[in-house]
Amino acid sequence: MVSTCLRWLSITVLIASLCTIELTGQENQDALFIKQIHNQILTEGSCYDWLTHLSEEIGGRLAGSEESEIAVRYTRDVLADYADTSYLQPCTVPYWDRGDEEVVKIINAQGNLTIDIGGLALGNSVGTGPDGIKAEVVEVKTLDDVRSLGIEGINGKIVFYNRPMDPTQIRTFYAYGGAVDQRVNGPAVAAEYGAIGTLVRSMTTVSDDNPHTGVTRYKEGGPQIPAIAISTNDADLLHDMLEKEVVDAFMYTNCRMVDEAKLSYNVVAEIKGSTYPDEIILVGGHMDSWDVGGGAHDDGAGCVHSMQVLETLMALDYQPKRTLRCVLFMNEENGLGGGRAYAEASAAKGEWHMAAIESDAGGFTPRGFSCDANDDIFPGFYRQLLKWNDLLEPYFLGFVKGGSGADISPLKGQNGLLMGFRPDSQRYFDYHHTAIDRISAVNERELKLGAAAITSMVYLLDNYGISKGDE
Ligand SMILES: [Zn+2]
């Protein structure tokens, strides 16, 4: 009996000493703190409540709109409680208004079948005028198709861009990147060849009835024609009709550019670094969204992820060594006015952003971070990041090369590390730029795990720094 007790005692001591040995390592202190970050956010984090307010109480926050101004005030008020300083940084944004109605009808050759398919005007589009426009539809897959058809094939017609996002791409952002030129530049190119309007297949991987808006850009001084996105189901319907016969379309929208240069603001909140105040770590998302829906995934999620970093570090009594700055950028969607204004102000002050992390890929389950920097310094940065793989592996987080975020990309010249938060991307384009991008599309736990991933990365960057040399 005694010998059994002694044996158990010695085993207990052995286990305790093993635990002690493990816990003395810096890596285990880091592992413990990263776990505390996750515990704190999963049980006490406010990000989902903030996102509910942004998405449902305030709603879509197109740059220049009243909603965007309300969101600026709301987030600044929240952030003021978690930062040493908070301020509004002026920037110039376009203010485009959708108007009150969009009509798209397709009409068969005999004129005895008219189908009202509806749509969403593309951001920055001009209107059709009060009578709308009606013309024969010509379907194309690419901008080069338009160039090949030339004025003879395009003049006086409505060009229908109908190239789907590539379903075989595992990373859906690559599929988006491979298709989005139709929306961004398609109307301008069609206009050059005399088209009078454009219909664009929605940028999504699903077949459904939701049109997806998004920015289009005209060439400076070039012709401007109205552009409306139609759902993937309606694009397939129109395609099927065009296989059989000549089809006309009717388009109406009274959207318009209200103000090319309106005053707006980025929201900035900062905790000064205790040891290296001149080394800045930025975490941010974009405040503006499209006007339809609530901008929940795009990019309310990125805003509240970033706000959650500050709330969490305060709750855990963590005093950063480096200056930590949360930035909610204005006008990512249709101009990047906020990102440019931030970079210009930063350059004027001679700042160095050691690292900048942007969350603009939704509030889905975190996968890790994409990393970018100038070519000569990137390999050294990346090798340092990979040393943290063991700490991040329990959370299924890793690093990939390439890409960060649109708002922080103008900071690349400062020779720091740029990162994009990368959640699972399979459902992002179900909601992107639609009326259904609302809080109901966001899973609270997934959103919080994303905030915890970003906070963990901020902690590691702050605690260790990252150097241009390969230390
Ligand atoms: Zn976005």
Tab-separated table of C-alpha atoms and ligand atoms in Angstrom:
chain	number	residue	atom	x	y	z
A	1	MET	CA	0.000	0.000	0.000
A	2	VAL	CA	2.803	2.341	1.009
A	3	SER	CA	4.918	1.441	-2.026
A	4	THR	CA	1.925	2.085	-4.363
A	5	CYS	CA	1.450	5.530	-2.800
A	6	LEU	CA	5.147	6.322	-3.204
A	7	ARG	CA	5.069	5.231	-6.807
A	8	TRP	CA	2.087	7.501	-7.499
A	9	LEU	CA	3.787	10.319	-5.655
A	10	SER	CA	6.945	9.987	-7.741
A	11	ILE	CA	4.897	9.877	-10.955
A	12	THR	CA	3.034	12.991	-9.848
A	13	VAL	CA	6.317	14.787	-9.099
A	14	LEU	CA	7.690	13.717	-12.475
A	15	ILE	CA	4.626	15.034	-14.296
A	16	ALA	CA	4.753	18.283	-12.315
A	17	SER	CA	8.442	18.768	-13.074
A	18	LEU	CA	7.907	18.054	-16.769
A	19	CYS	CA	5.168	20.693	-16.814
A	20	THR	CA	7.468	23.136	-15.040
A	21	ILE	CA	10.240	22.533	-17.544
A	22	GLU	CA	7.840	23.128	-20.420
A	23	LEU	CA	6.393	26.275	-18.897
A	24	THR	CA	9.768	27.921	-18.364
A	25	GLY	CA	10.370	28.274	-22.101
A	26	GLN	CA	9.463	31.579	-23.761
A	27	GLU	CA	7.567	29.592	-26.336
A	28	ASN	CA	5.240	28.281	-23.702
A	29	GLN	CA	4.663	31.722	-22.273
A	30	ASP	CA	3.697	32.739	-25.783
A	31	ALA	CA	1.471	29.683	-26.150
A	32	LEU	CA	-0.240	30.495	-22.861
A	33	PHE	CA	-0.801	34.119	-23.805
A	34	ILE	CA	-2.165	33.187	-27.227
A	35	LYS	CA	-4.567	30.793	-25.498
A	36	GLN	CA	-5.595	33.578	-23.101
A	37	ILE	CA	-6.299	35.823	-26.089
A	38	HIS	CA	-8.574	33.166	-27.550
A	39	ASN	CA	-10.297	32.505	-24.222
A	40	GLN	CA	-10.905	36.191	-23.654
A	41	ILE	CA	-12.396	36.847	-27.078
A	42	LEU	CA	-14.488	33.665	-27.215
A	43	THR	CA	-16.071	34.435	-23.838
A	44	GLU	CA	-16.025	38.231	-23.515
A	45	GLY	CA	-15.255	39.717	-26.927
A	46	SER	CA	-17.548	42.490	-28.159
A	47	CYS	CA	-16.846	42.158	-31.885
A	48	TYR	CA	-20.100	40.418	-32.813
A	49	ASP	CA	-22.185	43.021	-30.947
A	50	TRP	CA	-20.299	45.840	-32.673
A	51	LEU	CA	-20.807	44.179	-36.034
A	52	THR	CA	-24.527	43.738	-35.357
A	53	HIS	CA	-24.765	47.467	-34.691
A	54	LEU	CA	-22.757	48.414	-37.778
A	55	SER	CA	-24.628	46.064	-40.088
A	56	GLU	CA	-28.188	46.242	-38.770
A	57	GLU	CA	-28.577	49.562	-36.910
A	58	ILE	CA	-26.414	51.684	-39.205
A	59	GLY	CA	-26.573	49.538	-42.353
A	60	GLY	CA	-24.753	49.885	-45.691
A	61	ARG	CA	-22.017	52.525	-45.431
A	62	LEU	CA	-21.110	53.721	-48.893
A	63	ALA	CA	-18.383	56.390	-48.788
A	64	GLY	CA	-19.889	59.856	-48.656
A	65	SER	CA	-23.230	58.629	-47.318
A	66	GLU	CA	-24.856	59.666	-44.062
A	67	GLU	CA	-24.535	56.060	-42.825
A	68	SER	CA	-20.772	56.164	-43.323
A	69	GLU	CA	-20.587	59.314	-41.202
A	70	ILE	CA	-22.652	57.716	-38.436
A	71	ALA	CA	-20.364	54.668	-38.522
A	72	VAL	CA	-17.288	56.909	-38.203
A	73	ARG	CA	-18.682	58.510	-35.062
A	74	TYR	CA	-19.839	55.200	-33.589
A	75	THR	CA	-16.545	53.358	-34.030
A	76	ARG	CA	-14.505	56.297	-32.818
A	77	ASP	CA	-16.611	56.419	-29.639
A	78	VAL	CA	-16.053	52.698	-29.072
A	79	LEU	CA	-12.327	52.842	-29.763
A	80	ALA	CA	-11.748	55.856	-27.514
A	81	ASP	CA	-12.199	53.536	-24.507
A	82	TYR	CA	-9.370	51.219	-25.560
A	83	ALA	CA	-6.696	53.613	-26.839
A	84	ASP	CA	-4.395	56.385	-25.611
A	85	THR	CA	-5.506	58.600	-28.459
A	86	SER	CA	-8.178	58.412	-31.120
A	87	TYR	CA	-8.852	60.802	-33.951
A	88	LEU	CA	-10.522	61.283	-37.298
A	89	GLN	CA	-8.199	61.637	-40.264
A	90	PRO	CA	-9.641	63.611	-43.198
A	91	CYS	CA	-9.764	62.098	-46.664
A	92	THR	CA	-11.520	62.858	-49.933
A	93	VAL	CA	-14.069	60.407	-51.318
A	94	PRO	CA	-16.506	60.298	-54.225
A	95	TYR	CA	-20.163	60.167	-53.291
A	96	TRP	CA	-22.186	58.083	-55.714
A	97	ASP	CA	-25.897	57.502	-55.219
A	98	ARG	CA	-27.823	54.473	-56.481
A	99	GLY	CA	-31.063	56.373	-56.926
A	100	ASP	CA	-34.361	54.738	-56.202
A	101	GLU	CA	-34.964	52.146	-58.888
A	102	GLU	CA	-33.231	49.760	-61.265
A	103	VAL	CA	-35.090	47.944	-64.010
A	104	VAL	CA	-33.722	45.290	-66.352
A	105	LYS	CA	-36.007	43.448	-68.767
A	106	ILE	CA	-35.151	40.971	-71.467
A	107	ILE	CA	-37.394	40.798	-74.493
A	108	ASN	CA	-37.435	38.042	-77.114
A	109	ALA	CA	-37.202	38.612	-80.868
A	110	GLN	CA	-40.940	38.389	-81.482
A	111	GLY	CA	-41.588	40.876	-78.716
A	112	ASN	CA	-44.145	38.554	-77.140
A	113	LEU	CA	-42.054	37.616	-74.093
A	114	THR	CA	-40.728	40.160	-71.615
A	115	ILE	CA	-38.970	38.994	-68.444
A	116	ASP	CA	-38.262	41.443	-65.648
A	117	ILE	CA	-34.940	40.254	-64.212
A	118	GLY	CA	-33.859	43.253	-62.144
A	119	GLY	CA	-30.293	44.073	-61.212
A	120	LEU	CA	-27.977	46.367	-59.283
A	121	ALA	CA	-26.251	49.321	-60.894
A	122	LEU	CA	-22.465	49.202	-60.597
A	123	GLY	CA	-20.844	51.776	-58.371
A	124	ASN	CA	-19.830	54.977	-60.229
A	125	SER	CA	-22.191	54.096	-63.112
A	126	VAL	CA	-24.019	56.858	-64.890
A	127	GLY	CA	-27.813	56.656	-65.157
A	128	THR	CA	-29.800	55.769	-68.252
A	129	GLY	CA	-31.862	58.940	-68.405
A	130	PRO	CA	-35.576	59.040	-67.576
A	131	ASP	CA	-36.722	56.860	-70.472
A	132	GLY	CA	-34.200	54.060	-69.973
A	133	ILE	CA	-32.429	52.421	-72.890
A	134	LYS	CA	-33.431	49.504	-75.092
A	135	ALA	CA	-31.219	47.686	-77.581
A	136	GLU	CA	-30.143	44.317	-78.901
A	137	VAL	CA	-27.914	42.330	-76.550
A	138	VAL	CA	-24.516	41.036	-77.630
A	139	GLU	CA	-22.934	38.464	-75.311
A	140	VAL	CA	-19.183	38.365	-74.746
A	141	LYS	CA	-16.844	36.544	-72.388
A	142	THR	CA	-13.902	38.919	-72.344
A	143	LEU	CA	-12.853	42.493	-73.025
A	144	ASP	CA	-10.893	41.159	-75.988
A	145	ASP	CA	-14.136	39.739	-77.414
A	146	VAL	CA	-15.436	43.309	-77.516
A	147	ARG	CA	-12.270	44.504	-79.265
A	148	SER	CA	-12.557	41.675	-81.809
A	149	LEU	CA	-16.188	42.436	-82.584
A	150	GLY	CA	-15.202	46.071	-83.038
A	151	ILE	CA	-17.470	48.998	-83.719
A	152	GLU	CA	-19.364	47.004	-86.333
A	153	GLY	CA	-20.443	44.357	-83.821
A	154	ILE	CA	-20.861	46.562	-80.761
A	155	ASN	CA	-22.116	49.977	-81.843
A	156	GLY	CA	-25.615	50.807	-80.570
A	157	LYS	CA	-25.940	47.556	-78.616
A	158	ILE	CA	-26.046	46.487	-74.982
A	159	VAL	CA	-22.940	44.425	-74.190
A	160	PHE	CA	-23.520	41.472	-71.853
A	161	TYR	CA	-20.334	40.294	-70.092
A	162	ASN	CA	-20.902	36.685	-69.093
A	163	ARG	CA	-17.647	35.033	-67.991
A	164	PRO	CA	-18.180	33.047	-64.760
A	165	MET	CA	-15.689	32.987	-61.909
A	166	ASP	CA	-13.510	29.891	-62.413
A	167	PRO	CA	-14.998	27.183	-60.145
A	168	THR	CA	-11.770	25.145	-60.200
A	169	GLN	CA	-9.792	27.757	-58.271
A	170	ILE	CA	-9.480	26.604	-54.653
A	171	ARG	CA	-8.738	30.146	-53.487
A	172	THR	CA	-11.878	32.006	-54.517
A	173	PHE	CA	-10.119	35.377	-54.500
A	174	TYR	CA	-8.052	34.127	-57.443
A	175	ALA	CA	-11.264	33.273	-59.284
A	176	TYR	CA	-12.586	36.741	-58.453
A	177	GLY	CA	-9.372	38.326	-59.698
A	178	GLY	CA	-9.688	36.344	-62.916
A	179	ALA	CA	-13.207	37.582	-63.671
A	180	VAL	CA	-13.573	41.045	-62.203
A	181	ASP	CA	-12.085	42.971	-65.139
A	182	GLN	CA	-15.483	42.580	-66.834
A	183	ARG	CA	-17.072	44.631	-64.090
A	184	VAL	CA	-14.293	47.148	-63.422
A	185	ASN	CA	-13.231	47.885	-67.012
A	186	GLY	CA	-15.864	46.172	-69.166
A	187	PRO	CA	-18.284	49.103	-69.417
A	188	ALA	CA	-15.496	51.547	-70.356
A	189	VAL	CA	-14.199	49.247	-73.102
A	190	ALA	CA	-17.702	48.546	-74.471
A	191	ALA	CA	-18.358	52.301	-74.537
A	192	GLU	CA	-15.247	52.862	-76.673
A	193	TYR	CA	-16.810	50.689	-79.381
A	194	GLY	CA	-20.159	52.457	-79.265
A	195	ALA	CA	-22.165	50.274	-76.863
A	196	ILE	CA	-25.000	52.155	-75.155
A	197	GLY	CA	-25.192	50.012	-72.007
A	198	THR	CA	-23.656	47.003	-70.242
A	199	LEU	CA	-25.049	44.095	-68.278
A	200	VAL	CA	-22.484	42.214	-66.207
A	201	ARG	CA	-22.747	38.703	-64.756
A	202	SER	CA	-22.386	38.890	-60.964
A	203	MET	CA	-19.019	38.007	-59.458
A	204	THR	CA	-19.934	34.958	-57.382
A	205	THR	CA	-19.345	31.224	-57.295
A	206	VAL	CA	-23.000	30.361	-56.574
A	207	SER	CA	-26.016	30.130	-58.843
A	208	ASP	CA	-28.697	32.281	-57.263
A	209	ASP	CA	-30.907	35.319	-57.770
A	210	ASN	CA	-28.774	37.919	-55.945
A	211	PRO	CA	-27.104	40.559	-58.086
A	212	HIS	CA	-23.666	41.685	-56.829
A	213	THR	CA	-22.696	45.318	-57.223
A	214	GLY	CA	-19.130	46.662	-57.120
A	215	VAL	CA	-17.068	49.388	-58.662
A	216	THR	CA	-16.771	50.173	-62.356
A	217	ARG	CA	-14.342	52.729	-63.758
A	218	TYR	CA	-14.629	54.876	-66.846
A	219	LYS	CA	-11.600	56.152	-68.687
A	220	GLU	CA	-10.803	59.764	-68.007
A	221	GLY	CA	-12.409	61.828	-70.742
A	222	GLY	CA	-13.831	58.649	-72.313
A	223	PRO	CA	-17.483	57.808	-73.012
A	224	GLN	CA	-19.620	56.696	-70.055
A	225	ILE	CA	-22.470	54.217	-70.408
A	226	PRO	CA	-24.757	52.734	-67.749
A	227	ALA	CA	-23.707	49.411	-66.202
A	228	ILE	CA	-25.897	47.015	-64.230
A	229	ALA	CA	-25.010	43.684	-62.602
A	230	ILE	CA	-27.457	40.813	-62.994
A	231	SER	CA	-27.613	37.606	-60.948
A	232	THR	CA	-25.903	34.420	-62.107
A	233	ASN	CA	-29.295	32.715	-62.620
A	234	ASP	CA	-30.462	35.615	-64.785
A	235	ALA	CA	-27.164	35.620	-66.678
A	236	ASP	CA	-27.675	31.915	-67.456
A	237	LEU	CA	-31.267	32.594	-68.550
A	238	LEU	CA	-30.177	35.405	-70.850
A	239	HIS	CA	-27.397	33.229	-72.261
A	240	ASP	CA	-29.878	30.392	-72.991
A	241	MET	CA	-32.233	32.776	-74.798
A	242	LEU	CA	-29.384	34.243	-76.838
A	243	GLU	CA	-28.414	30.724	-77.958
A	244	LYS	CA	-31.804	30.495	-79.673
A	245	GLU	CA	-32.699	33.964	-80.859
A	246	VAL	CA	-32.056	37.689	-80.968
A	247	VAL	CA	-32.810	39.262	-77.599
A	248	ASP	CA	-33.288	42.896	-76.659
A	249	ALA	CA	-32.805	44.313	-73.190
A	250	PHE	CA	-34.294	47.316	-71.473
A	251	MET	CA	-32.275	49.041	-68.745
A	252	TYR	CA	-33.261	51.817	-66.393
A	253	THR	CA	-31.350	53.338	-63.477
A	254	ASN	CA	-31.279	56.851	-62.095
A	255	CYS	CA	-27.991	56.358	-60.241
A	256	ARG	CA	-25.524	59.242	-60.411
A	257	MET	CA	-22.259	60.654	-59.134
A	258	VAL	CA	-23.353	63.289	-56.614
A	259	ASP	CA	-19.950	64.656	-55.585
A	260	GLU	CA	-16.527	63.698	-56.967
A	261	ALA	CA	-14.665	64.965	-53.916
A	262	LYS	CA	-16.481	64.906	-50.608
A	263	LEU	CA	-14.824	65.254	-47.197
A	264	SER	CA	-14.832	62.074	-45.121
A	265	TYR	CA	-12.648	60.383	-42.515
A	266	ASN	CA	-10.573	57.396	-41.495
A	267	VAL	CA	-10.913	56.455	-37.829
A	268	VAL	CA	-7.580	56.026	-36.038
A	269	ALA	CA	-6.990	54.768	-32.475
A	270	GLU	CA	-3.523	54.303	-31.031
A	271	ILE	CA	-1.714	52.853	-28.036
A	272	LYS	CA	1.789	54.263	-27.802
A	273	GLY	CA	4.584	51.708	-27.562
A	274	SER	CA	6.366	51.565	-24.188
A	275	THR	CA	9.789	50.551	-25.570
A	276	TYR	CA	9.834	51.151	-29.328
A	277	PRO	CA	7.244	53.888	-29.936
A	278	ASP	CA	8.565	54.594	-33.451
A	279	GLU	CA	7.867	51.040	-34.636
A	280	ILE	CA	4.235	50.959	-35.694
A	281	ILE	CA	2.019	47.907	-35.969
A	282	LEU	CA	-1.180	48.704	-37.839
A	283	VAL	CA	-4.301	46.582	-37.780
A	284	GLY	CA	-7.263	47.635	-39.872
A	285	GLY	CA	-10.225	47.081	-42.134
A	286	HIS	CA	-12.401	49.356	-44.226
A	287	MET	CA	-15.331	51.236	-42.811
A	288	ASP	CA	-17.173	51.820	-46.052
A	289	SER	CA	-19.257	49.142	-47.712
A	290	TRP	CA	-21.670	48.989	-50.589
A	291	ASP	CA	-25.036	50.600	-50.005
A	292	VAL	CA	-27.136	47.451	-50.331
A	293	GLY	CA	-27.066	45.055	-47.382
A	294	GLY	CA	-25.211	45.800	-44.176
A	295	GLY	CA	-21.575	45.368	-45.212
A	296	ALA	CA	-21.251	42.654	-42.552
A	297	HIS	CA	-18.530	40.471	-44.090
A	298	ASP	CA	-17.251	43.257	-46.376
A	299	ASP	CA	-15.882	44.816	-44.361
A	300	GLY	CA	-17.639	45.350	-41.063
A	301	ALA	CA	-15.951	42.101	-40.002
A	302	GLY	CA	-12.495	43.546	-40.659
A	303	CYS	CA	-13.347	46.685	-38.688
A	304	VAL	CA	-14.570	44.813	-35.618
A	305	HIS	CA	-11.680	42.311	-35.859
A	306	SER	CA	-9.329	45.276	-35.586
A	307	MET	CA	-11.275	46.953	-32.793
A	308	GLN	CA	-11.299	43.645	-30.921
A	309	VAL	CA	-7.493	43.629	-30.827
A	310	LEU	CA	-7.452	46.774	-28.677
A	311	GLU	CA	-10.288	45.672	-26.372
A	312	THR	CA	-8.597	42.310	-25.791
A	313	LEU	CA	-5.126	43.624	-25.036
A	314	MET	CA	-6.608	46.060	-22.535
A	315	ALA	CA	-8.677	43.308	-20.893
A	316	LEU	CA	-5.521	41.195	-20.547
A	317	ASP	CA	-3.513	44.155	-19.169
A	318	TYR	CA	-1.043	43.931	-22.026
A	319	GLN	CA	1.046	47.049	-22.592
A	320	PRO	CA	2.486	46.962	-26.116
A	321	LYS	CA	6.217	47.603	-26.584
A	322	ARG	CA	5.564	48.997	-30.039
A	323	THR	CA	2.958	51.533	-31.118
A	324	LEU	CA	-0.259	49.766	-31.953
A	325	ARG	CA	-2.623	51.538	-34.296
A	326	CYS	CA	-6.128	50.490	-35.294
A	327	VAL	CA	-7.234	52.153	-38.543
A	328	LEU	CA	-10.696	51.952	-40.083
A	329	PHE	CA	-10.229	53.150	-43.646
A	330	MET	CA	-12.855	54.988	-45.675
A	331	ASN	CA	-13.577	54.446	-49.366
A	332	GLU	CA	-11.841	51.154	-50.122
A	333	GLU	CA	-14.722	50.140	-52.364
A	334	ASN	CA	-14.806	52.946	-54.872
A	335	GLY	CA	-11.614	54.931	-54.804
A	336	LEU	CA	-9.219	54.107	-51.923
A	337	GLY	CA	-9.350	57.740	-50.763
A	338	GLY	CA	-8.821	56.695	-47.123
A	339	GLY	CA	-5.874	54.391	-47.758
A	340	ARG	CA	-4.106	57.014	-49.844
A	341	ALA	CA	-4.723	59.803	-47.314
A	342	TYR	CA	-3.393	57.615	-44.511
A	343	ALA	CA	-0.208	56.722	-46.418
A	344	GLU	CA	0.402	60.358	-47.382
A	345	ALA	CA	0.008	61.558	-43.787
A	346	SER	CA	2.276	58.763	-42.576
A	347	ALA	CA	4.969	59.581	-45.135
A	348	ALA	CA	4.812	63.276	-44.219
A	349	LYS	CA	5.507	62.348	-40.590
A	350	GLY	CA	8.382	60.055	-41.601
A	351	GLU	CA	6.782	57.047	-39.925
A	352	TRP	CA	7.847	53.426	-40.212
A	353	HIS	CA	5.156	50.769	-40.216
A	354	MET	CA	7.064	47.736	-39.047
A	355	ALA	CA	3.976	45.676	-39.850
A	356	ALA	CA	0.459	46.294	-41.119
A	357	ILE	CA	-2.329	43.708	-41.078
A	358	GLU	CA	-5.552	44.228	-43.009
A	359	SER	CA	-8.667	42.122	-42.542
A	360	ASP	CA	-10.807	42.400	-45.667
A	361	ALA	CA	-11.782	38.845	-46.554
A	362	GLY	CA	-14.776	38.319	-44.295
A	363	GLY	CA	-15.629	36.952	-40.875
A	364	PHE	CA	-15.189	33.264	-41.669
A	365	THR	CA	-13.073	30.596	-39.931
A	366	PRO	CA	-9.454	31.805	-39.808
A	367	ARG	CA	-6.820	30.021	-41.872
A	368	GLY	CA	-3.852	32.345	-41.453
A	369	PHE	CA	-2.153	35.271	-43.106
A	370	SER	CA	-0.842	36.195	-46.520
A	371	CYS	CA	2.402	38.129	-46.413
A	372	ASP	CA	3.972	40.756	-48.627
A	373	ALA	CA	6.994	43.081	-48.591
A	374	ASN	CA	9.504	44.484	-51.038
A	375	ASP	CA	11.495	41.733	-52.744
A	376	ASP	CA	14.846	42.364	-51.073
A	377	ILE	CA	13.467	42.126	-47.530
A	378	PHE	CA	10.661	39.606	-47.949
A	379	PRO	CA	12.685	36.364	-47.551
A	380	GLY	CA	14.098	37.475	-44.201
A	381	PHE	CA	10.673	38.497	-42.924
A	382	TYR	CA	9.121	35.257	-44.069
A	383	ARG	CA	11.721	33.069	-42.380
A	384	GLN	CA	11.034	34.877	-39.103
A	385	LEU	CA	7.293	34.339	-39.462
A	386	LEU	CA	7.697	30.621	-40.089
A	387	LYS	CA	9.346	30.271	-36.664
A	388	TRP	CA	5.908	30.959	-35.151
A	389	ASN	CA	4.238	28.081	-36.982
A	390	ASP	CA	4.270	25.786	-33.933
A	391	LEU	CA	2.526	28.431	-31.830
A	392	LEU	CA	-0.188	28.935	-34.447
A	393	GLU	CA	-0.696	25.331	-35.494
A	394	PRO	CA	-3.180	24.552	-32.639
A	395	TYR	CA	-5.450	27.195	-34.170
A	396	PHE	CA	-5.042	25.875	-37.738
A	397	LEU	CA	-3.238	29.076	-38.755
A	398	GLY	CA	-0.400	29.352	-41.247
A	399	PHE	CA	1.343	31.737	-43.611
A	400	VAL	CA	1.191	32.058	-47.384
A	401	LYS	CA	3.191	34.334	-49.654
A	402	GLY	CA	1.682	37.183	-51.611
A	403	GLY	CA	-0.912	39.892	-51.124
A	404	SER	CA	-2.101	41.897	-48.129
A	405	GLY	CA	-4.878	44.474	-48.407
A	406	ALA	CA	-5.866	47.350	-50.666
A	407	ASP	CA	-5.858	50.021	-47.933
A	408	ILE	CA	-2.405	49.172	-46.589
A	409	SER	CA	-0.782	48.532	-49.971
A	410	PRO	CA	0.296	52.217	-50.312
A	411	LEU	CA	2.484	51.637	-47.217
A	412	LYS	CA	4.699	49.126	-49.037
A	413	GLY	CA	7.302	51.797	-49.737
A	414	GLN	CA	7.997	52.080	-46.001
A	415	ASN	CA	9.777	48.712	-46.203
A	416	GLY	CA	7.787	46.952	-43.530
A	417	LEU	CA	5.815	43.721	-43.489
A	418	LEU	CA	2.318	43.767	-44.971
A	419	MET	CA	-0.156	41.027	-44.100
A	420	GLY	CA	-3.669	40.088	-45.093
A	421	PHE	CA	-5.818	38.128	-42.670
A	422	ARG	CA	-7.029	35.024	-44.541
A	423	PRO	CA	-10.194	33.282	-43.404
A	424	ASP	CA	-11.789	30.428	-45.300
A	425	SER	CA	-12.895	31.915	-48.606
A	426	GLN	CA	-15.413	29.378	-49.926
A	427	ARG	CA	-18.568	31.298	-48.944
A	428	TYR	CA	-17.249	34.859	-49.121
A	429	PHE	CA	-18.502	35.489	-52.631
A	430	ASP	CA	-21.978	34.192	-51.738
A	431	TYR	CA	-22.460	37.513	-49.927
A	432	HIS	CA	-19.918	39.931	-51.376
A	433	HIS	CA	-21.488	43.272	-52.399
A	434	THR	CA	-25.069	42.021	-52.048
A	435	ALA	CA	-28.233	42.782	-50.119
A	436	ILE	CA	-27.678	39.580	-48.103
A	437	ASP	CA	-24.304	40.621	-46.628
A	438	ARG	CA	-25.916	41.070	-43.225
A	439	ILE	CA	-25.242	39.878	-39.679
A	440	SER	CA	-27.323	36.764	-40.385
A	441	ALA	CA	-24.530	35.687	-42.760
A	442	VAL	CA	-21.899	35.907	-39.996
A	443	ASN	CA	-21.213	33.124	-37.491
A	444	GLU	CA	-20.348	34.658	-34.106
A	445	ARG	CA	-17.786	32.009	-33.199
A	446	GLU	CA	-16.018	32.186	-36.558
A	447	LEU	CA	-15.883	35.983	-36.319
A	448	LYS	CA	-14.366	35.791	-32.835
A	449	LEU	CA	-11.799	33.187	-33.870
A	450	GLY	CA	-10.713	35.583	-36.617
A	451	ALA	CA	-10.263	38.399	-34.125
A	452	ALA	CA	-8.275	36.058	-31.870
A	453	ALA	CA	-6.008	35.032	-34.764
A	454	ILE	CA	-5.261	38.673	-35.592
A	455	THR	CA	-4.717	39.608	-31.935
A	456	SER	CA	-2.311	36.676	-31.570
A	457	MET	CA	-0.338	37.846	-34.593
A	458	VAL	CA	-0.232	41.411	-33.247
A	459	TYR	CA	1.071	40.042	-29.936
A	460	LEU	CA	3.887	38.075	-31.606
A	461	LEU	CA	4.890	40.998	-33.829
A	462	ASP	CA	4.864	43.334	-30.847
A	463	ASN	CA	6.743	41.056	-28.517
A	464	TYR	CA	9.504	40.056	-30.934
A	465	GLY	CA	9.467	42.699	-33.644
A	466	ILE	CA	10.490	41.771	-37.120
A	467	SER	CA	13.752	42.920	-38.608
A	468	LYS	CA	14.852	43.601	-42.139
A	469	GLY	CA	17.935	41.454	-41.588
A	470	ASP	CA	17.595	37.715	-41.194
A	471	GLU	CA	18.353	37.476	-37.463
B	1	ZN	ZN	-13.733	44.831	-48.737
